[in-house]
Each structure stands twice: as C-alpha cells, then as structure tokens.
Amino acid sequence: DGGITQSPKYLFRKEGQNVTLSCEQNLNHDAMYWYRQDPGQGLRLIYYSQIVNDFQKGDIAEGYSVSREKKESFPLTVTSAQKNPTAFYLCASSETGGPQPQHFGDGTRLSIL
Amino acid sequence: SQKIEQNSEALNIQEGKTATLTCNYTNYSPAYLQWYRQDPGRGPVFLLLIRENEKEKRKERLKVTFDTTLKQSLFHITASQPADSATYLCALDINTGNQFYFGTGTSLTVIP
C-alpha cells in the first residue's frame, strides 16, 4: 500500500542535541511538508518542498533544517537552536498543480529529557 | 494575519443526530477549503475539498458548505455514529501553491 512513513514514533532529545526525524513516501508525490502540532493550536508549517533539491521556509522555520535529495524522502532536523522542540511533528505529501489533498504520516512525538 | 476559528468547545451529540462543525476565517479570501479528520496519535486524513464557487459538496453522510460572504464553512455529518468521534480540522489554501493554513480543530464525540 502507498503511504507516508514517519519514524520513530517517539523521540527523546537531550538539551543541546540535534535530532533528525525521518519521512518517506511511496506515493510518487512531488510536494512534501513538515508541520508542528501543539495542544490547542492548529498545524503550523515548518518547511515545504515542491520538487527535489528545492525547499522553502514555512511560518516557523527557525531552529529547524531540512533536505530533499530524493523525491521519496524529506528528513527534518530539529537543532539545538529550537528552544521549545517538544511537540507532535507531522509530515505530509501531495501532488502539485491546483489544490490537492495532503496525505499525512502518523507523526513523531518529540520530547526533551 | 490570517485567523481561522473552529468551534471552540468540544461537541457532544447523540448517535443518529446531525453534527454541525463551524470554520470561520478572517483577513483572507481562500479559493479552496479542505476538511480533515484526525484520530488521537494519528495524522489527519483528507475528507472533502470545496472551491469558492461551490456552495455545497456532499460525500456519503458528509456535507460541506462554503459561504465566502460570511467567511464561513459548515461541515455536517448526518446520521452520526460513535465511529465518527474524532477531531475535525478545516484548512484554507493561501494561494501560493499547495500550502494550507489549518484551524485548531473541533473534537466531536458521538454518544451511543
């Protein structure tokens, strides 16, 4: 079955440490996205990519970095510069060209030790 | 800045009744609006998309309306079932590709 796989499901970070969240899709979608979800807040866009080797900052990109070296993969690194990283992180993909539904993974919950 | 408001309180309804969820927005004129369902600990799942020139869209027991004058979308689930219990999110496009702004969601509980 086609879909989006995020790993790990749960992740713990020590202070001052960078961590990388994995996102892989086999839907052959060009566009991929990273969102952060906090209690009582909507999904907020961190980064998005419309094509391989290209990505743009979303509303809350500070303290995060991404790469898009392959169409199937869009890893997110939460750096030590992100002072409040505890959240539920969601990866999504979609086709491009007009309004397209976004297909989401089941998220990674990041906590600080 | 754009602001999207969904029902601020959780919604509890009796099985078999129609659930109506509200999505209001300000400072923006979206061309498209989407509704998603999210279960606890899972990612959102796409349900319906409606365009600004469509007043109403239906899919099985689901109905969405889009009133660009009121800046409001209503999401209806008819003949509700306990399995419909979830959080429902609305999302508005921001006209720069496939980016959407998401609301905070409304938690729906259908009581047997």
mmCIF file with all atom_site columns, N, CA and C in Angstrom, chain A residues 9 33 35 37 40-43 45 48 50 59 88 90 94-96 98-102 104-106, chain B residues 32 34 36 38 41-46 49 51 89 93-94 96-105:
data_model
loop_
_atom_site.group_PDB
_atom_site.id
_atom_site.type_symbol
_atom_site.label_atom_id
_atom_site.label_alt_id
_atom_site.label_comp_id
_atom_site.label_asym_id
_atom_site.label_entity_id
_atom_site.label_seq_id
_atom_site.pdbx_PDB_ins_code
_atom_site.Cartn_x
_atom_site.Cartn_y
_atom_site.Cartn_z
_atom_site.occupancy
_atom_site.B_iso_or_equiv
_atom_site.pdbx_formal_charge
_atom_site.auth_seq_id
_atom_site.auth_comp_id
_atom_site.auth_asym_id
_atom_site.auth_atom_id
_atom_site.pdbx_PDB_model_num
ATOM 1   N N  . LYS A 1 9   ? 8.320   6.762  16.157 1.00 0.00 ? 9   LYS A N  1
ATOM 2   C CA . LYS A 1 9   ? 7.030   7.225  16.671 1.00 0.00 ? 9   LYS A CA 1
ATOM 3   C C  . LYS A 1 9   ? 7.229   8.164  17.846 1.00 0.00 ? 9   LYS A C  1
ATOM 4   N N  . TYR A 1 33  ? 5.831   18.189 3.005  1.00 0.00 ? 33  TYR A N  1
ATOM 5   C CA . TYR A 1 33  ? 5.656   19.237 4.010  1.00 0.00 ? 33  TYR A CA 1
ATOM 6   C C  . TYR A 1 33  ? 6.008   18.710 5.391  1.00 0.00 ? 33  TYR A C  1
ATOM 7   N N  . TYR A 1 35  ? 4.925   19.786 9.415  1.00 0.00 ? 35  TYR A N  1
ATOM 8   C CA . TYR A 1 35  ? 4.112   20.593 10.303 1.00 0.00 ? 35  TYR A CA 1
ATOM 9   C C  . TYR A 1 35  ? 4.461   20.265 11.746 1.00 0.00 ? 35  TYR A C  1
ATOM 10  N N  . GLN A 1 37  ? 2.461   20.315 15.526 1.00 0.00 ? 37  GLN A N  1
ATOM 11  C CA . GLN A 1 37  ? 1.145   20.417 16.158 1.00 0.00 ? 37  GLN A CA 1
ATOM 12  C C  . GLN A 1 37  ? 1.324   20.473 17.664 1.00 0.00 ? 37  GLN A C  1
ATOM 13  N N  . GLY A 1 40  ? -4.075  22.719 21.395 1.00 0.00 ? 40  GLY A N  1
ATOM 14  C CA . GLY A 1 40  ? -4.817  23.970 21.303 1.00 0.00 ? 40  GLY A CA 1
ATOM 15  C C  . GLY A 1 40  ? -4.410  24.855 20.140 1.00 0.00 ? 40  GLY A C  1
ATOM 16  N N  . GLN A 1 41  ? -3.467  24.376 19.315 1.00 0.00 ? 41  GLN A N  1
ATOM 17  C CA . GLN A 1 41  ? -3.052  25.161 18.151 1.00 0.00 ? 41  GLN A CA 1
ATOM 18  C C  . GLN A 1 41  ? -3.235  24.332 16.895 1.00 0.00 ? 41  GLN A C  1
ATOM 19  N N  . GLY A 1 42  ? -3.451  25.016 15.806 1.00 0.00 ? 42  GLY A N  1
ATOM 20  C CA . GLY A 1 42  ? -3.551  24.318 14.527 1.00 0.00 ? 42  GLY A CA 1
ATOM 21  C C  . GLY A 1 42  ? -2.190  23.828 14.083 1.00 0.00 ? 42  GLY A C  1
ATOM 22  N N  . LEU A 1 43  ? -2.180  23.066 13.002 1.00 0.00 ? 43  LEU A N  1
ATOM 23  C CA . LEU A 1 43  ? -0.909  22.643 12.424 1.00 0.00 ? 43  LEU A CA 1
ATOM 24  C C  . LEU A 1 43  ? -0.179  23.876 11.892 1.00 0.00 ? 43  LEU A C  1
ATOM 25  N N  . LEU A 1 45  ? 3.116   25.262 9.656  1.00 0.00 ? 45  LEU A N  1
ATOM 26  C CA . LEU A 1 45  ? 4.037   24.799 8.626  1.00 0.00 ? 45  LEU A CA 1
ATOM 27  C C  . LEU A 1 45  ? 5.471   25.184 8.963  1.00 0.00 ? 45  LEU A C  1
ATOM 28  N N  . TYR A 1 48  ? 8.485   23.321 3.473  1.00 0.00 ? 48  TYR A N  1
ATOM 29  C CA . TYR A 1 48  ? 7.859   22.552 2.422  1.00 0.00 ? 48  TYR A CA 1
ATOM 30  C C  . TYR A 1 48  ? 8.770   22.501 1.208  1.00 0.00 ? 48  TYR A C  1
ATOM 31  N N  . GLN A 1 50  ? 8.546   21.605 -3.070 1.00 0.00 ? 50  GLN A N  1
ATOM 32  C CA . GLN A 1 50  ? 7.690   21.308 -4.220 1.00 0.00 ? 50  GLN A CA 1
ATOM 33  C C  . GLN A 1 50  ? 8.388   20.391 -5.219 1.00 0.00 ? 50  GLN A C  1
ATOM 34  N N  . ASP A 1 59  ? 6.086   29.078 8.224  1.00 0.00 ? 59  ASP A N  1
ATOM 35  C CA . ASP A 1 59  ? 5.895   30.144 9.207  1.00 0.00 ? 59  ASP A CA 1
ATOM 36  C C  . ASP A 1 59  ? 6.817   30.041 10.419 1.00 0.00 ? 59  ASP A C  1
ATOM 37  N N  . PHE A 1 88  ? 4.289   17.454 18.548 1.00 0.00 ? 88  PHE A N  1
ATOM 38  C CA . PHE A 1 88  ? 3.938   16.354 17.657 1.00 0.00 ? 88  PHE A CA 1
ATOM 39  C C  . PHE A 1 88  ? 4.246   16.832 16.236 1.00 0.00 ? 88  PHE A C  1
ATOM 40  N N  . LEU A 1 90  ? 4.353   16.304 12.157 1.00 0.00 ? 90  LEU A N  1
ATOM 41  C CA . LEU A 1 90  ? 3.643   15.604 11.091 1.00 0.00 ? 90  LEU A CA 1
ATOM 42  C C  . LEU A 1 90  ? 4.261   15.917 9.746  1.00 0.00 ? 90  LEU A C  1
ATOM 43  N N  . SER A 1 94  ? 1.841   15.684 -1.227 1.00 0.00 ? 94  SER A N  1
ATOM 44  C CA . SER A 1 94  ? 0.713   15.887 -2.136 1.00 0.00 ? 94  SER A CA 1
ATOM 45  C C  . SER A 1 94  ? 1.224   15.976 -3.559 1.00 0.00 ? 94  SER A C  1
ATOM 46  N N  . GLU A 1 95  ? 0.307   15.812 -4.488 1.00 0.00 ? 95  GLU A N  1
ATOM 47  C CA . GLU A 1 95  ? 0.628   16.116 -5.863 1.00 0.00 ? 95  GLU A CA 1
ATOM 48  C C  . GLU A 1 95  ? 0.695   17.630 -5.994 1.00 0.00 ? 95  GLU A C  1
ATOM 49  N N  . THR A 1 96  ? 1.258   18.117 -7.075 1.00 0.00 ? 96  THR A N  1
ATOM 50  C CA . THR A 1 96  ? 1.303   19.554 -7.325 1.00 0.00 ? 96  THR A CA 1
ATOM 51  C C  . THR A 1 96  ? 0.325   19.895 -8.445 1.00 0.00 ? 96  THR A C  1
ATOM 52  N N  . GLY A 1 98  ? -2.646  22.897 -8.638 1.00 0.00 ? 98  GLY A N  1
ATOM 53  C CA . GLY A 1 98  ? -4.000  23.061 -8.122 1.00 0.00 ? 98  GLY A CA 1
ATOM 54  C C  . GLY A 1 98  ? -4.120  22.556 -6.696 1.00 0.00 ? 98  GLY A C  1
ATOM 55  N N  . PRO A 1 99  ? -5.322  22.689 -6.122 1.00 0.00 ? 99  PRO A N  1
ATOM 56  C CA . PRO A 1 99  ? -5.498  22.266 -4.724 1.00 0.00 ? 99  PRO A CA 1
ATOM 57  C C  . PRO A 1 99  ? -5.526  20.754 -4.633 1.00 0.00 ? 99  PRO A C  1
ATOM 58  N N  . GLN A 1 100 ? -4.611  20.208 -3.882 1.00 0.00 ? 100 GLN A N  1
ATOM 59  C CA . GLN A 1 100 ? -4.511  18.768 -3.773 1.00 0.00 ? 100 GLN A CA 1
ATOM 60  C C  . GLN A 1 100 ? -4.624  18.357 -2.313 1.00 0.00 ? 100 GLN A C  1
ATOM 61  N N  . PRO A 1 101 ? -5.283  17.238 -2.020 1.00 0.00 ? 101 PRO A N  1
ATOM 62  C CA . PRO A 1 101 ? -5.317  16.752 -0.639 1.00 0.00 ? 101 PRO A CA 1
ATOM 63  C C  . PRO A 1 101 ? -3.916  16.423 -0.167 1.00 0.00 ? 101 PRO A C  1
ATOM 64  N N  . GLN A 1 102 ? -3.685  16.659 1.098  1.00 0.00 ? 102 GLN A N  1
ATOM 65  C CA . GLN A 1 102 ? -2.400  16.287 1.679  1.00 0.00 ? 102 GLN A CA 1
ATOM 66  C C  . GLN A 1 102 ? -2.556  14.932 2.371  1.00 0.00 ? 102 GLN A C  1
ATOM 67  N N  . PHE A 1 104 ? -0.975  12.491 5.108  1.00 0.00 ? 104 PHE A N  1
ATOM 68  C CA . PHE A 1 104 ? -0.138  12.629 6.281  1.00 0.00 ? 104 PHE A CA 1
ATOM 69  C C  . PHE A 1 104 ? 0.385   11.292 6.777  1.00 0.00 ? 104 PHE A C  1
ATOM 70  N N  . GLY A 1 105 ? 1.567   11.342 7.385  1.00 0.00 ? 105 GLY A N  1
ATOM 71  C CA . GLY A 1 105 ? 2.058   10.216 8.162  1.00 0.00 ? 105 GLY A CA 1
ATOM 72  C C  . GLY A 1 105 ? 1.428   10.236 9.549  1.00 0.00 ? 105 GLY A C  1
ATOM 73  N N  . ASP A 1 106 ? 1.791   9.300  10.390 1.00 0.00 ? 106 ASP A N  1
ATOM 74  C CA . ASP A 1 106 ? 1.221   9.201  11.727 1.00 0.00 ? 106 ASP A CA 1
ATOM 75  C C  . ASP A 1 106 ? 2.050   9.914  12.798 1.00 0.00 ? 106 ASP A C  1
ATOM 76  N N  . TYR B 2 32  ? -9.936  27.766 -1.925 1.00 0.00 ? 32  TYR B N  1
ATOM 77  C CA . TYR B 2 32  ? -10.296 26.381 -1.630 1.00 0.00 ? 32  TYR B CA 1
ATOM 78  C C  . TYR B 2 32  ? -10.281 26.179 -0.137 1.00 0.00 ? 32  TYR B C  1
ATOM 79  N N  . GLN B 2 34  ? -10.472 22.794 2.717  1.00 0.00 ? 34  GLN B N  1
ATOM 80  C CA . GLN B 2 34  ? -10.482 21.344 2.901  1.00 0.00 ? 34  GLN B CA 1
ATOM 81  C C  . GLN B 2 34  ? -10.882 21.003 4.329  1.00 0.00 ? 34  GLN B C  1
ATOM 82  N N  . TYR B 2 36  ? -10.451 17.772 7.196  1.00 0.00 ? 36  TYR B N  1
ATOM 83  C CA . TYR B 2 36  ? -9.709  16.563 7.547  1.00 0.00 ? 36  TYR B CA 1
ATOM 84  C C  . TYR B 2 36  ? -10.245 15.998 8.852  1.00 0.00 ? 36  TYR B C  1
ATOM 85  N N  . GLN B 2 38  ? -8.906  13.770 12.233 1.00 0.00 ? 38  GLN B N  1
ATOM 86  C CA . GLN B 2 38  ? -7.715  13.313 12.943 1.00 0.00 ? 38  GLN B CA 1
ATOM 87  C C  . GLN B 2 38  ? -8.103  12.516 14.168 1.00 0.00 ? 38  GLN B C  1
ATOM 88  N N  . GLY B 2 41  ? -3.266  10.586 18.246 1.00 0.00 ? 41  GLY B N  1
ATOM 89  C CA . GLY B 2 41  ? -1.978  9.983  17.941 1.00 0.00 ? 41  GLY B CA 1
ATOM 90  C C  . GLY B 2 41  ? -1.771  9.621  16.483 1.00 0.00 ? 41  GLY B C  1
ATOM 91  N N  . ARG B 2 42  ? -2.647  10.083 15.621 1.00 0.00 ? 42  ARG B N  1
ATOM 92  C CA . ARG B 2 42  ? -2.542  9.770  14.188 1.00 0.00 ? 42  ARG B CA 1
ATOM 93  C C  . ARG B 2 42  ? -2.448  11.055 13.374 1.00 0.00 ? 42  ARG B C  1
ATOM 94  N N  . GLY B 2 43  ? -2.069  10.932 12.106 1.00 0.00 ? 43  GLY B N  1
ATOM 95  C CA . GLY B 2 43  ? -2.069  12.082 11.224 1.00 0.00 ? 43  GLY B CA 1
ATOM 96  C C  . GLY B 2 43  ? -3.463  12.349 10.684 1.00 0.00 ? 43  GLY B C  1
ATOM 97  N N  . PRO B 2 44  ? -3.731  13.584 10.242 1.00 0.00 ? 44  PRO B N  1
ATOM 98  C CA . PRO B 2 44  ? -5.031  13.905 9.650  1.00 0.00 ? 44  PRO B CA 1
ATOM 99  C C  . PRO B 2 44  ? -5.264  13.113 8.369  1.00 0.00 ? 44  PRO B C  1
ATOM 100 N N  . VAL B 2 45  ? -6.552  12.852 8.111  1.00 0.00 ? 45  VAL B N  1
ATOM 101 C CA . VAL B 2 45  ? -6.955  12.158 6.889  1.00 0.00 ? 45  VAL B CA 1
ATOM 102 C C  . VAL B 2 45  ? -7.908  13.065 6.121  1.00 0.00 ? 45  VAL B C  1
ATOM 103 N N  . PHE B 2 46  ? -7.635  13.280 4.835  1.00 0.00 ? 46  PHE B N  1
ATOM 104 C CA . PHE B 2 46  ? -8.443  14.151 3.995  1.00 0.00 ? 46  PHE B CA 1
ATOM 105 C C  . PHE B 2 46  ? -9.860  13.595 3.826  1.00 0.00 ? 46  PHE B C  1
ATOM 106 N N  . LEU B 2 49  ? -12.893 18.519 -0.234 1.00 0.00 ? 49  LEU B N  1
ATOM 107 C CA . LEU B 2 49  ? -12.401 19.811 -0.697 1.00 0.00 ? 49  LEU B CA 1
ATOM 108 C C  . LEU B 2 49  ? -13.559 20.545 -1.362 1.00 0.00 ? 49  LEU B C  1
ATOM 109 N N  . ARG B 2 51  ? -14.467 24.322 -3.451 1.00 0.00 ? 51  ARG B N  1
ATOM 110 C CA . ARG B 2 51  ? -13.937 25.519 -4.094 1.00 0.00 ? 51  ARG B CA 1
ATOM 111 C C  . ARG B 2 51  ? -14.826 26.724 -3.783 1.00 0.00 ? 51  ARG B C  1
ATOM 112 N N  . LEU B 2 89  ? -10.558 18.993 11.343 1.00 0.00 ? 89  LEU B N  1
ATOM 113 C CA . LEU B 2 89  ? -9.774  20.191 11.035 1.00 0.00 ? 89  LEU B CA 1
ATOM 114 C C  . LEU B 2 89  ? -10.212 20.790 9.723  1.00 0.00 ? 89  LEU B C  1
ATOM 115 N N  . ASP B 2 93  ? -6.500  27.321 1.718  1.00 0.00 ? 93  ASP B N  1
ATOM 116 C CA . ASP B 2 93  ? -5.313  27.489 0.882  1.00 0.00 ? 93  ASP B CA 1
ATOM 117 C C  . ASP B 2 93  ? -4.854  28.939 0.959  1.00 0.00 ? 93  ASP B C  1
ATOM 118 N N  . ILE B 2 94  ? -3.582  29.155 0.731  1.00 0.00 ? 94  ILE B N  1
ATOM 119 C CA . ILE B 2 94  ? -3.056  30.517 0.796  1.00 0.00 ? 94  ILE B CA 1
ATOM 120 C C  . ILE B 2 94  ? -2.495  30.949 -0.538 1.00 0.00 ? 94  ILE B C  1
ATOM 121 N N  . THR B 2 96  ? -0.438  30.128 -2.774 1.00 0.00 ? 96  THR B N  1
ATOM 122 C CA . THR B 2 96  ? 0.964   30.125 -3.203 1.00 0.00 ? 96  THR B CA 1
ATOM 123 C C  . THR B 2 96  ? 1.416   28.713 -3.530 1.00 0.00 ? 96  THR B C  1
ATOM 124 N N  . GLY B 2 97  ? 0.533   27.928 -4.056 1.00 0.00 ? 97  GLY B N  1
ATOM 125 C CA . GLY B 2 97  ? 0.874   26.542 -4.359 1.00 0.00 ? 97  GLY B CA 1
ATOM 126 C C  . GLY B 2 97  ? -0.028  25.638 -3.570 1.00 0.00 ? 97  GLY B C  1
ATOM 127 N N  . ASN B 2 98  ? 0.508   24.639 -2.986 1.00 0.00 ? 98  ASN B N  1
ATOM 128 C CA . ASN B 2 98  ? -0.303  23.690 -2.229 1.00 0.00 ? 98  ASN B CA 1
ATOM 129 C C  . ASN B 2 98  ? -0.197  23.904 -0.733 1.00 0.00 ? 98  ASN B C  1
ATOM 130 N N  . GLN B 2 99  ? -0.016  25.143 -0.298 1.00 0.00 ? 99  GLN B N  1
ATOM 131 C CA . GLN B 2 99  ? 0.083   25.397 1.132  1.00 0.00 ? 99  GLN B CA 1
ATOM 132 C C  . GLN B 2 99  ? -1.291  25.724 1.712  1.00 0.00 ? 99  GLN B C  1
ATOM 133 N N  . PHE B 2 100 ? -1.526  25.246 2.912  1.00 0.00 ? 100 PHE B N  1
ATOM 134 C CA . PHE B 2 100 ? -2.784  25.481 3.590  1.00 0.00 ? 100 PHE B CA 1
ATOM 135 C C  . PHE B 2 100 ? -2.544  25.943 5.014  1.00 0.00 ? 100 PHE B C  1
ATOM 136 N N  . TYR B 2 101 ? -3.440  26.797 5.513  1.00 0.00 ? 101 TYR B N  1
ATOM 137 C CA . TYR B 2 101 ? -3.487  27.128 6.923  1.00 0.00 ? 101 TYR B CA 1
ATOM 138 C C  . TYR B 2 101 ? -4.551  26.249 7.574  1.00 0.00 ? 101 TYR B C  1
ATOM 139 N N  . PHE B 2 102 ? -4.187  25.637 8.701  1.00 0.00 ? 102 PHE B N  1
ATOM 140 C CA . PHE B 2 102 ? -5.095  24.738 9.399  1.00 0.00 ? 102 PHE B CA 1
ATOM 141 C C  . PHE B 2 102 ? -5.698  25.417 10.615 1.00 0.00 ? 102 PHE B C  1
ATOM 142 N N  . GLY B 2 103 ? -6.981  25.115 10.892 1.00 0.00 ? 103 GLY B N  1
ATOM 143 C CA . GLY B 2 103 ? -7.603  25.533 12.129 1.00 0.00 ? 103 GLY B CA 1
ATOM 144 C C  . GLY B 2 103 ? -7.167  24.640 13.278 1.00 0.00 ? 103 GLY B C  1
ATOM 145 N N  . THR B 2 104 ? -7.604  24.981 14.494 1.00 0.00 ? 104 THR B N  1
ATOM 146 C CA . THR B 2 104 ? -7.209  24.223 15.687 1.00 0.00 ? 104 THR B CA 1
ATOM 147 C C  . THR B 2 104 ? -7.983  22.923 15.824 1.00 0.00 ? 104 THR B C  1
ATOM 148 N N  . GLY B 2 105 ? -9.086  22.796 15.095 1.00 0.00 ? 105 GLY B N  1
ATOM 149 C CA . GLY B 2 105 ? -9.845  21.563 15.152 1.00 0.00 ? 105 GLY B CA 1
ATOM 150 C C  . GLY B 2 105 ? -10.995 21.611 16.149 1.00 0.00 ? 105 GLY B C  1
#
